[in-house]
Coordinates of C-alpha atoms and ligand atoms in Angstrom, one line a residue:
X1 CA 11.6 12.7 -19.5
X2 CA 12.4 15.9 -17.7
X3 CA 10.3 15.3 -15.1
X4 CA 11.9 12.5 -13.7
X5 CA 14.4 14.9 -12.5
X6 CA 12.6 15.2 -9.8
X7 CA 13.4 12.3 -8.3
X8 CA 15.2 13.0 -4.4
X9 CA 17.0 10.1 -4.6
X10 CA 20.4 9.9 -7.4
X11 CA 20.5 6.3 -7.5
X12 CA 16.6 6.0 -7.7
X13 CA 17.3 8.9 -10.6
X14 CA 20.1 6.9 -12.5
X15 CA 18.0 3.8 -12.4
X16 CA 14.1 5.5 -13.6
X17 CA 16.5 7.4 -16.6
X18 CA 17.8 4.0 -17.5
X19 CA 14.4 1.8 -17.2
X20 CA 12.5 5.2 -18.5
X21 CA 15.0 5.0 -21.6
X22 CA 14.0 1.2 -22.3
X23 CA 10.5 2.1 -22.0
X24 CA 10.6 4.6 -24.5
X25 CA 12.5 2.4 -27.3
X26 CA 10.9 -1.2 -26.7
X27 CA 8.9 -2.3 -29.9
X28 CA 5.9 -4.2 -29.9
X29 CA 7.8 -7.6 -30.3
X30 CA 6.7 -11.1 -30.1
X31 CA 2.7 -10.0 -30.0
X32 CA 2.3 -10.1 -33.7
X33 CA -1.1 -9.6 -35.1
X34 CA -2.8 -10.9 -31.9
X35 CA -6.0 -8.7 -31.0
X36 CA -8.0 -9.6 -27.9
X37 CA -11.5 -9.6 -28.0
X38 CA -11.4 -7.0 -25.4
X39 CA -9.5 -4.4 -27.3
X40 CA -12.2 -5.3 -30.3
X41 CA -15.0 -4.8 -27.6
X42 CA -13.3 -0.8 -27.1
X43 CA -12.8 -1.3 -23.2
X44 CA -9.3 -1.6 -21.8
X45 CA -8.7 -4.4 -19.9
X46 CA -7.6 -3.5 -15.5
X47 CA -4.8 -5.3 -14.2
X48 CA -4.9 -4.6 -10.6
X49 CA -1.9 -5.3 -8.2
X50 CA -1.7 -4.4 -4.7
X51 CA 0.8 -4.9 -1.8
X52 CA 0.4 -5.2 1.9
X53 CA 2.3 -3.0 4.4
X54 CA 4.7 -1.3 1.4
X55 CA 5.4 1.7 2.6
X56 CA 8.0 4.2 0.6
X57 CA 10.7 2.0 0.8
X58 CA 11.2 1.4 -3.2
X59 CA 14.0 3.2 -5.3
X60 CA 11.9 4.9 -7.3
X61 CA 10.3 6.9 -4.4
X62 CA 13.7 7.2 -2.5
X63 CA 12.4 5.8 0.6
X64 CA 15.7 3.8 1.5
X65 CA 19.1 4.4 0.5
X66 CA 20.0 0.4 0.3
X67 CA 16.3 -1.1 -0.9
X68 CA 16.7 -3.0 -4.6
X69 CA 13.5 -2.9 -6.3
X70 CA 14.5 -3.0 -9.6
X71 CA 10.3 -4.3 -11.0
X72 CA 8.5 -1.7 -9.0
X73 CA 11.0 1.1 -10.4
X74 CA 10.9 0.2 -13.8
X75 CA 6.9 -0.2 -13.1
X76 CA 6.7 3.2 -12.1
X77 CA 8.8 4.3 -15.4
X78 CA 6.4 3.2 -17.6
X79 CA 4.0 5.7 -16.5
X80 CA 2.8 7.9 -13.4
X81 CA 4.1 7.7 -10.3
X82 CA 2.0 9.2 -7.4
X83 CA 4.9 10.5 -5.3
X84 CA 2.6 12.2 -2.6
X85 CA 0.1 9.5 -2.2
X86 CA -1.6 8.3 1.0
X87 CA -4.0 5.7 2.7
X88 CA -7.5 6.8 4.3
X89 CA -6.7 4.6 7.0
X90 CA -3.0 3.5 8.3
X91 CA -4.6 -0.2 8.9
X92 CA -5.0 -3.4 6.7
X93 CA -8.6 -3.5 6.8
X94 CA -10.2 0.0 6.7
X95 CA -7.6 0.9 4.2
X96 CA -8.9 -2.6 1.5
X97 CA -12.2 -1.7 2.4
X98 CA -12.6 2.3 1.8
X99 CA -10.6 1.5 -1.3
X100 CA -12.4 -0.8 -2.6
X101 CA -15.7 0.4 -1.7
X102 CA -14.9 4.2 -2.4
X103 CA -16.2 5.3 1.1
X104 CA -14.4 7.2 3.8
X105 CA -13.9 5.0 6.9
X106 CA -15.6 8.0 8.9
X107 CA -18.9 7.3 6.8
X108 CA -18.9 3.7 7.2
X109 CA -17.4 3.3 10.9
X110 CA -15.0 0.8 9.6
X111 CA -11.6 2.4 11.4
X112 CA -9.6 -1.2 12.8
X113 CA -8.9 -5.0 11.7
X114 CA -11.4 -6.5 13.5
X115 CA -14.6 -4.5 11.8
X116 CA -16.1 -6.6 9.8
X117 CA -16.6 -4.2 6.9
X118 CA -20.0 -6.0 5.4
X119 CA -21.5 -5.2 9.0
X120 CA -21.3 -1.5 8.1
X121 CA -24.8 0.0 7.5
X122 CA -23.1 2.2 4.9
X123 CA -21.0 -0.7 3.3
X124 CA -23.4 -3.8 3.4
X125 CA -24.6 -3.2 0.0
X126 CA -21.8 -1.3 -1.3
X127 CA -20.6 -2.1 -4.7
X128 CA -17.0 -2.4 -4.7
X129 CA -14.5 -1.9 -7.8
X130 CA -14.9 -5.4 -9.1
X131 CA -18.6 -5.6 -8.7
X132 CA -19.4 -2.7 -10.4
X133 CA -16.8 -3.9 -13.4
X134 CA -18.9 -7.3 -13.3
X135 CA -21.9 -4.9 -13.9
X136 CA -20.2 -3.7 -16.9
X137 CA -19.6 -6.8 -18.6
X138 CA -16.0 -7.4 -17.4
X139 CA -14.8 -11.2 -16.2
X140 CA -13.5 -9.8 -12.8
X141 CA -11.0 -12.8 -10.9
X142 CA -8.5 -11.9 -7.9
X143 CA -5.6 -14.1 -6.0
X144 CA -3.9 -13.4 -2.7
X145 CA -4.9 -10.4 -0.9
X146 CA -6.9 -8.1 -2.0
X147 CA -9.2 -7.5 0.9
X148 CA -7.9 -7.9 4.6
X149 CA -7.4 -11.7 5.5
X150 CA -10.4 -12.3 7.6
X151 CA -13.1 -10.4 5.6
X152 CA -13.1 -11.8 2.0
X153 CA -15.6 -11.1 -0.2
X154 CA -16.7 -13.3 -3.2
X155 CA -19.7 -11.1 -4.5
X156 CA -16.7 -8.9 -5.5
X157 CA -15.4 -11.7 -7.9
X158 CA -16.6 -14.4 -9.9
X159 CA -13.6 -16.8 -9.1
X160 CA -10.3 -16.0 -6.8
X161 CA -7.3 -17.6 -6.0
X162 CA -6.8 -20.1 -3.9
X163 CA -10.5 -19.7 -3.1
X164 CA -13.5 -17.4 -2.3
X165 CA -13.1 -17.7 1.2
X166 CA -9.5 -18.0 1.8
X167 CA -8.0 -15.5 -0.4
X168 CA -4.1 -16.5 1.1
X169 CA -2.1 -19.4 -0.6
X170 CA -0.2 -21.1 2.3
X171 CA 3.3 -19.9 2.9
X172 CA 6.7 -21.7 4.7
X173 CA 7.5 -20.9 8.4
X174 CA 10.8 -21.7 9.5
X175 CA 11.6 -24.0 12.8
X176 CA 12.2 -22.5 16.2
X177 CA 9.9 -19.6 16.0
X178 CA 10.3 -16.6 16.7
X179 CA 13.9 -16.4 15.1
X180 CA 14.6 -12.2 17.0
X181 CA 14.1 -14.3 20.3
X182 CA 11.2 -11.4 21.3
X183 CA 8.8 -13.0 23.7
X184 CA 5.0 -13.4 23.2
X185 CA 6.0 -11.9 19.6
X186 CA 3.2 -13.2 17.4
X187 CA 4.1 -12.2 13.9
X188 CA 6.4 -9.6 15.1
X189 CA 9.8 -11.6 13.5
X190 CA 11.8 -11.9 10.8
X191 CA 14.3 -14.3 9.3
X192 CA 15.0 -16.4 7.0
X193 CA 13.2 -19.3 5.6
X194 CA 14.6 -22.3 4.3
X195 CA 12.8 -22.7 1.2
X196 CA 12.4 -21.5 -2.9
X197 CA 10.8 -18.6 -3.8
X198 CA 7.7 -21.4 -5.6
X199 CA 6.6 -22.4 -2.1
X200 CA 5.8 -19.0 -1.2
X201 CA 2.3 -17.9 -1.0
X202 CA 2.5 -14.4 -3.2
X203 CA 5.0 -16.7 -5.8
X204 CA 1.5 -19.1 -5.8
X205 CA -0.3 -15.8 -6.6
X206 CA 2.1 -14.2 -9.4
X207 CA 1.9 -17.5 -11.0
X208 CA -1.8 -17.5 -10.9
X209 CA -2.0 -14.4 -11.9
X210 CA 0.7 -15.1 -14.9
X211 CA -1.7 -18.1 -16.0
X212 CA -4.6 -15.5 -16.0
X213 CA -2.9 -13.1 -18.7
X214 CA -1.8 -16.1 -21.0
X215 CA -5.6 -16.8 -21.3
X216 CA -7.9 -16.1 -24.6
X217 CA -10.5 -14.1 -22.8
X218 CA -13.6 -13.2 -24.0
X219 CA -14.4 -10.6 -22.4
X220 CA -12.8 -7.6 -20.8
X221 CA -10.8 -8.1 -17.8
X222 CA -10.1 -6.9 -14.6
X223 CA -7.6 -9.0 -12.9
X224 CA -7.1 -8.2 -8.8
X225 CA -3.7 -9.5 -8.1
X226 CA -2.8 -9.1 -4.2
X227 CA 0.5 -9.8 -2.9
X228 CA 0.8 -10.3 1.2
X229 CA 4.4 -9.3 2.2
X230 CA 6.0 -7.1 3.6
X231 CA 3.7 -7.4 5.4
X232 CA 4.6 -9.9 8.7
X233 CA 6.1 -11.8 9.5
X234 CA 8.7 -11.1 7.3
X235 CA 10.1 -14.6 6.5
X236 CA 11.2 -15.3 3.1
X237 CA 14.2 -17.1 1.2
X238 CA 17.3 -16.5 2.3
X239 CA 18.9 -15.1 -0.8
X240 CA 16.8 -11.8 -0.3
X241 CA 18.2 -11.5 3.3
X242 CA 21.4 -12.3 1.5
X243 CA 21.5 -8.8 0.0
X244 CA 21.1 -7.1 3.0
X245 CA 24.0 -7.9 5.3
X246 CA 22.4 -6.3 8.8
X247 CA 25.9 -4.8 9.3
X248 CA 25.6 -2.8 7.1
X249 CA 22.0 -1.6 6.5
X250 CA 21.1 1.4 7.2
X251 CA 18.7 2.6 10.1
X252 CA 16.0 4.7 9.8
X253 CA 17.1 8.4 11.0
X254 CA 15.0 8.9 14.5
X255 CA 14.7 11.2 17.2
X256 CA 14.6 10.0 20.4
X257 CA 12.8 12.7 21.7
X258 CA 10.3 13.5 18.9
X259 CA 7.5 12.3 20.8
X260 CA 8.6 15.3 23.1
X261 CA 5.7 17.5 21.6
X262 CA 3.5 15.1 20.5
X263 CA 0.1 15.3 22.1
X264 CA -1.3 12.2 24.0
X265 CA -3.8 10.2 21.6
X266 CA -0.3 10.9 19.3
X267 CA 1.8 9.0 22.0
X268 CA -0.7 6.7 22.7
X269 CA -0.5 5.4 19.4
X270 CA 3.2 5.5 18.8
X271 CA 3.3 3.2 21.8
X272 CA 7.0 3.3 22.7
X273 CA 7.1 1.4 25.4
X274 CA 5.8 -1.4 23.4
X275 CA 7.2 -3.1 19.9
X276 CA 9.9 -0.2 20.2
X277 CA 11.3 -1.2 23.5
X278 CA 11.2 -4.6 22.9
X279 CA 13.3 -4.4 19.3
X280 CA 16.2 -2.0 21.7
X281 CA 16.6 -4.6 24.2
X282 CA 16.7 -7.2 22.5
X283 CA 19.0 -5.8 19.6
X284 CA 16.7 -6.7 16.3
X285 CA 16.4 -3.1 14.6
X286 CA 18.8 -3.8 12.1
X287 CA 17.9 -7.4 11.6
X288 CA 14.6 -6.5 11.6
X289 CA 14.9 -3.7 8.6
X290 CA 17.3 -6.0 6.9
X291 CA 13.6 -8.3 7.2
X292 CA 11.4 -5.6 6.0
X293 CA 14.1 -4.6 2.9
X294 CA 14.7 -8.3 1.9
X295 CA 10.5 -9.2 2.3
X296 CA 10.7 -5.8 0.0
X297 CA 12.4 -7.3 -3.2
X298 CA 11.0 -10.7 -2.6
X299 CA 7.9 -8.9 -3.3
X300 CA 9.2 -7.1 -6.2
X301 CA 10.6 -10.2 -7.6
X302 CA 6.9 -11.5 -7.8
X303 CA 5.7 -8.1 -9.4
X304 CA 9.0 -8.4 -12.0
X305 CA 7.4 -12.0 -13.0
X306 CA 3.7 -10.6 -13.1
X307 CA 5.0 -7.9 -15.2
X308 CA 6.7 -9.6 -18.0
X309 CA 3.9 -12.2 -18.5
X310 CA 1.7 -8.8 -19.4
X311 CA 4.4 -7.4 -21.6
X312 CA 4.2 -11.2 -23.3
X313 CA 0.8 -11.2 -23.7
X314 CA -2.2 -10.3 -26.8
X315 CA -2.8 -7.7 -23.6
X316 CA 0.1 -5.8 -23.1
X317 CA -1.3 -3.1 -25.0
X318 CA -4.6 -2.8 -24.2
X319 CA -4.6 -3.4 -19.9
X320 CA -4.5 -0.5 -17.5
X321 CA -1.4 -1.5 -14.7
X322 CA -2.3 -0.3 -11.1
X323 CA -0.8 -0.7 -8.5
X324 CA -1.1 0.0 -5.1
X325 CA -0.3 -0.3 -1.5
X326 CA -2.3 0.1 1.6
X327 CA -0.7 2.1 3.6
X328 CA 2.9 2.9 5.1
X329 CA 4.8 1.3 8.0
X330 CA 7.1 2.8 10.8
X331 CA 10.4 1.1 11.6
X332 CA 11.4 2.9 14.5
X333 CA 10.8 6.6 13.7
X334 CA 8.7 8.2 16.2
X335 CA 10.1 5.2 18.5
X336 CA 7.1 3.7 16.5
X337 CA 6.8 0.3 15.0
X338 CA 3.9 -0.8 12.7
X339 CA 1.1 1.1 10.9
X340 CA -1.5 2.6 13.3
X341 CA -0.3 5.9 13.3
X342 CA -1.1 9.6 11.2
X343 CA 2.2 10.7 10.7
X344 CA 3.8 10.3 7.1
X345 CA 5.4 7.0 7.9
X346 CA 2.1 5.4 7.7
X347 CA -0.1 7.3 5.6
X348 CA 2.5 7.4 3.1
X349 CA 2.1 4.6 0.3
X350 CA 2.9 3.7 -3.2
X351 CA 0.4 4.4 -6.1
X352 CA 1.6 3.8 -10.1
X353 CA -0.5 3.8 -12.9
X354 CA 0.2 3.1 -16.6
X355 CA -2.6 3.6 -19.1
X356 CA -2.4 2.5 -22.5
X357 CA -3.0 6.0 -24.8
X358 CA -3.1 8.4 -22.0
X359 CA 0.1 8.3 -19.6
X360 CA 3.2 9.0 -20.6
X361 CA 6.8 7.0 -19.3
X362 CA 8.5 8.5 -16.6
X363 CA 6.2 10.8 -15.3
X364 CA 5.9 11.6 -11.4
X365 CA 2.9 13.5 -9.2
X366 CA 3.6 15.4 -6.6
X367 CA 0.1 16.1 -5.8
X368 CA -1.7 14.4 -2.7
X369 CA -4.5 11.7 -3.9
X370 CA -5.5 9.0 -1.8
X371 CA -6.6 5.4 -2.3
X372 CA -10.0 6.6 -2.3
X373 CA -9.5 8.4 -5.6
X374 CA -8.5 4.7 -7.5
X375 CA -12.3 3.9 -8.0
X376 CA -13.3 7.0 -9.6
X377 CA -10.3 7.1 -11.9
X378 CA -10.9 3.7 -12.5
X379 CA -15.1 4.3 -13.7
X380 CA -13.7 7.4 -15.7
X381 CA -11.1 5.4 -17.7
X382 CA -13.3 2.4 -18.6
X383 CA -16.5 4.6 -19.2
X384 CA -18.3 3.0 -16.4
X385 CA -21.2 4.0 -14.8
X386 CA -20.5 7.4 -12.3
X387 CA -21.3 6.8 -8.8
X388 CA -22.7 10.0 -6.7
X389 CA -21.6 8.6 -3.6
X390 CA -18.0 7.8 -3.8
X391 CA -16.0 10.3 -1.7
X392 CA -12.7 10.4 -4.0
X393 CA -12.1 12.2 -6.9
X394 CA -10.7 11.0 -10.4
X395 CA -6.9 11.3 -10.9
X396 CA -7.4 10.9 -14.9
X397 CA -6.6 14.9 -14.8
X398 CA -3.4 14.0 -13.0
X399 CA -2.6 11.1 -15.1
X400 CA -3.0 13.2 -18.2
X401 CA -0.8 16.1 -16.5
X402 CA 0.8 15.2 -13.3
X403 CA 1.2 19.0 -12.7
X404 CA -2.3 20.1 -12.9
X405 CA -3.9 22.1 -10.5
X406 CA -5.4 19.8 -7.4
X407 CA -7.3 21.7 -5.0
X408 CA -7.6 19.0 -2.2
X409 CA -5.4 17.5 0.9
X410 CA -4.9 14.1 1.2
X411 CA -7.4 13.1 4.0
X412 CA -5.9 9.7 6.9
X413 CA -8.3 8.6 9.5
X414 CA -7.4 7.0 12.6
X415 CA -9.5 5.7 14.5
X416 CA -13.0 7.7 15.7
X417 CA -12.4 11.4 15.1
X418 CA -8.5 11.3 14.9
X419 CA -7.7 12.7 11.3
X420 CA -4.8 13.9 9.5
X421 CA -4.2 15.9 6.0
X422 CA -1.1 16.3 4.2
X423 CA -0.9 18.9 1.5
X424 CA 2.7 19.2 -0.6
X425 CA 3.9 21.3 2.0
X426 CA 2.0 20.7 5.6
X427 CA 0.6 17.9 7.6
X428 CA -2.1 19.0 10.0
X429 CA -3.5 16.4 12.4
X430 CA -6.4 16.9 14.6
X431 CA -6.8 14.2 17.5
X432 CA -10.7 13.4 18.5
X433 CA -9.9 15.5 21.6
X434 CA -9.2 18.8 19.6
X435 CA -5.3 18.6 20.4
X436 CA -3.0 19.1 16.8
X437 CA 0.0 18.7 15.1
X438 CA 1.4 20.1 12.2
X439 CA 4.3 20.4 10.1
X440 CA 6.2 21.9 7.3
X441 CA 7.4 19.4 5.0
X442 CA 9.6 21.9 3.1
X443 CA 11.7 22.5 6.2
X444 CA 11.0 19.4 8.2
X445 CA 10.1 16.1 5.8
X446 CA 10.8 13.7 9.1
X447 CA 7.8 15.6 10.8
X448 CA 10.1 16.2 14.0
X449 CA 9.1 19.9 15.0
X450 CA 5.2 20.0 15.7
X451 CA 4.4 23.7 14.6
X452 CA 0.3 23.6 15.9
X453 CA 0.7 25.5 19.2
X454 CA 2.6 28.2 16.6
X455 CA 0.1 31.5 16.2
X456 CA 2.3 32.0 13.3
X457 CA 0.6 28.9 12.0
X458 CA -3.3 29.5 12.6
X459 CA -4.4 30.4 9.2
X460 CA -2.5 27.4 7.6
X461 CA -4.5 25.5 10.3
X462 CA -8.0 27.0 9.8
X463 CA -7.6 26.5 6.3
X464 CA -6.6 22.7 6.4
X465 CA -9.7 22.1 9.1
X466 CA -12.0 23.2 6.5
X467 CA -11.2 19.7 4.5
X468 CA -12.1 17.6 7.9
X469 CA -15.0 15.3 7.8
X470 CA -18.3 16.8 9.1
X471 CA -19.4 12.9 9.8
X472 CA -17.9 11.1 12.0
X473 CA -19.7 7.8 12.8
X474 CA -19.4 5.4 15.4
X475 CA -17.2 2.1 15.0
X476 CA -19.0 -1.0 14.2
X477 CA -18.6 -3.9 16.0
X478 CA -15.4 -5.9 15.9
X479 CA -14.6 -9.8 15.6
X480 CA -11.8 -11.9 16.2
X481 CA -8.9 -10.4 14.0
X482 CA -7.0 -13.8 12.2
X483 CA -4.3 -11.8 11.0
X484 CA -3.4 -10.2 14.4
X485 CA -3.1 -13.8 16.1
X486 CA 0.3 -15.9 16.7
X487 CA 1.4 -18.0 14.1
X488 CA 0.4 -21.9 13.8
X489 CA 2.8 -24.8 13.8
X490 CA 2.3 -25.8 10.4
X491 CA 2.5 -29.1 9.5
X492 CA 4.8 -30.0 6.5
X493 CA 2.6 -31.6 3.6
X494 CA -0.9 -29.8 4.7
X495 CA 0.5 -26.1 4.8
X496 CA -1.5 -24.4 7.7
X497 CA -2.4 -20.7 6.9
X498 CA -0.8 -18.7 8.8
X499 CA -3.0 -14.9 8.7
Ligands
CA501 CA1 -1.7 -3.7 5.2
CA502 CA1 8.6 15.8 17.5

């Protein structure tokens, strides 16, 4: 328990020593003499959640002073929380797809939503997670998003939720869009909708997934379990805006002239003339975090629900919990809105795992992994099959001892050639044009004071460089992005999707 300690935040302490507490003294009630078949067969079963566009806004990682997320934080005190974790690409689809195929985005050319990640030389026979769980004699089924809206891809399962090809359950839109009153805005808008948490597309997935666990199943499971929001637009029942009056949330702390010594591919994709502008003049940054929080713990009502239907179940005991995010999101720092970016706002993300026999409650990692390292971890746990060419690196040493020694940075790509690695104490990024950045995190955790241009600093910068990819290939070819595009008018009864 001492490690939780740790923990920057007090409330997000008092609340991890309280859950971390319960965790310790539940019993094994209510299961009785149930065995599954799976626990019989010697494989542990995966239950595998992920959230869109989460970034480190949760109390247990101390993101946000006002953010309730009471699920995720007593998630996170049942076993090991990554603390330091990151994406290998601050976008929706490069981010699913590395992850779930176990290659670097500079290997397979997918970098941006509109690369359609089975076009990839490298990734067209790829076997992802699931597949090679299938190969293993798992039942692997998924709901809601677990690969980037317009690029599902049923050879990864064997039946998904609502279907194979459109992997996101419809969702309410309110009337008289966009609510902020931002031109041209897309799905750039928040606000409240005007309708119970049931109708909601990732409440259709948790319940899915809920009637998933209370099944006998013969085989051992892997359960993908992929909940859309945060990410936009963040409409969702009113009573989770309730808890955040906008009065009184409180704004991300940004420097106005951070961008000051940023270098220009940095600029070009903080874009503050853009989203940033537009949220100033029309006075929305604190409605629109009061969107993000409230889309936040709607979110982590869903995981609360998933949850407690596995601590229910013949499976509570025998079923791996991870769960993930995709990557960070900026709300204004770096006059940035979004993803898109290499800076910690966006590579940050949240990573928990709980393993039946090996983790321990309450335990927290400081050492930087990335989502590339889930599919390694995941063949070493279930005694799968190895796989030469995944690029990550199993985190069962880390889940075993969250203090063990880790020799490698966490490695972000951005786009062609545009990189960044974060160690525990120093982000380096290095631009496709040679131009840098880097900063001490034990002096400067907002990332305002680039330190490249230092000579002070050119050993800590020679010796990050050496982790940079020596390939670098060329983007693939893009398509029509649905999840980029404007909202449709949806009709009442037939519930357009909106992506
Ligand atoms: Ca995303
Ligand atoms: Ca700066």
């Amino acid at each position: 328990m001492n490690q939780i300690s740790h923990c920057t935040d007090r409330r997000g302490f008092l609340k991890l020593a309280a859950t971390g507490a319960a965790a310790f003294v539940l019993p094994n009630c209510a299961r009785g003499d149930q065995k599954s078949v799976s626990k019989q067969a010697g494989r542990q079963n995966v239950l595998f959640m992920a959230i869109d566009d989460l970034n480190d806004w949760i109390g247990c990682l101390g993101g946000h002073p006002d953010v309730k997320t009471p699920n995720l934080d007593r998630l996170a005190a049942k076993g090991v929380l990554f603390t330091n974790a990151h994406c290998s690409a601050p976008a929706c689809n490069p981010s699913h797809a590395s992850l779930m195929t176990g290659i670097l985005p500079s290997n397979s050319g997918v970098y941006h939503n509109p690369n359609p990640w089975r076009k990839s030389p490298v990734l067209k026979d790829a076997v992802t997670i699931p597949q090679h769980f299938i190969a293993h004699g798992y039942s692997a089924v998924g709901g809601g998003k677990i690969y980037h809206g317009g690029f599902p891809d049923p050879p990864s399962w064997q039946d998904y939720f609502p279907s194979q090809q459109n992997n996101k359950p419809d969702d309410p839109m309110p009337p008289n869009r966009p609510i902020n009153g931002i031109p041209n805005t897309a799905q750039f808008d928040w606000g409240p909708v005007d309708a119970p948490d049931e109708e909601m597309g990732d409440s259709q997935v948790a319940s899915w997934c809920i009637s998933q666990l209370r099944k006998k199943h013969d085989k051992p499971f892997f359960i993908g379990c992929g909940f859309f929001r945060p990410h936009l637009p963040w409409y969702v029942p009113k009573k989770y805006f309730d808890m955040y009056p906008a009065d009184k949330v409180t704004l991300p702390n940004v420097n106005e002239n951070d961008l000051d010594d940023v270098p220009p591919i940095g600029r070009q994709m903080a874009k503050p003339e853009g989203d940033h502008k537009k949220v100033i003049e029309h006075d929305q940054w604190r409605k629109a975090v009061q969107g993000y929080l409230a889309s936040i713990t709607f979110v982590d009502t869903c995981v609360g629900r998933v949850i407690d239907a596995l601590d229910k179940s013949a499976y509570a005991d025998n079923t791996i919990v991870i769960l993930w995010s995709d990557h960070g999101w900026h709300l204004g720092e770096k006059l940035h809105w979004r993803k898109f970016s290499l800076w910690e706002e966006a590579t940050h993300n949240v990573l928990m795992m709980i393993v039946p026999g090996l983790t321990k409650p309450g335990r927290r990692c400081p050492r930087p992994v990335t989502m590339l390292d889930i599919y390694p971890t995941l063949i070493e746990l279930c005694n799968l099959a190895p796989k030469n060419e995944l690029q990550g690196k199993s985190l069962v040493p880390l889940l075993k001892d969250p203090k063990a020694d880790w020799d490698r940075p966490a490695l972000t790509t951005h786009g062609l050639n545009n990189h960044s690695l974060r160690t525990e104490r120093w982000r380096y990024i290095r631009y496709s044009d040679g131009t840098e950045e880097l900063y001490d995190h034990d002096k400067d955790e907002l990332e305002w004071t680039n330190l490249a241009a230092d000579p002070k600093y050119a050993d800590v910068k020679k010796q990050l460089a050496k982790w940079l990819p020596e390939i670098n290939v060329p983007e693939i070819s893009r398509t029509a992005d649905k999840e980029e595009q404007p909202p449709k008018p949806r009709k009442r009864k037939t519930k357009q999707a909106d992506m």
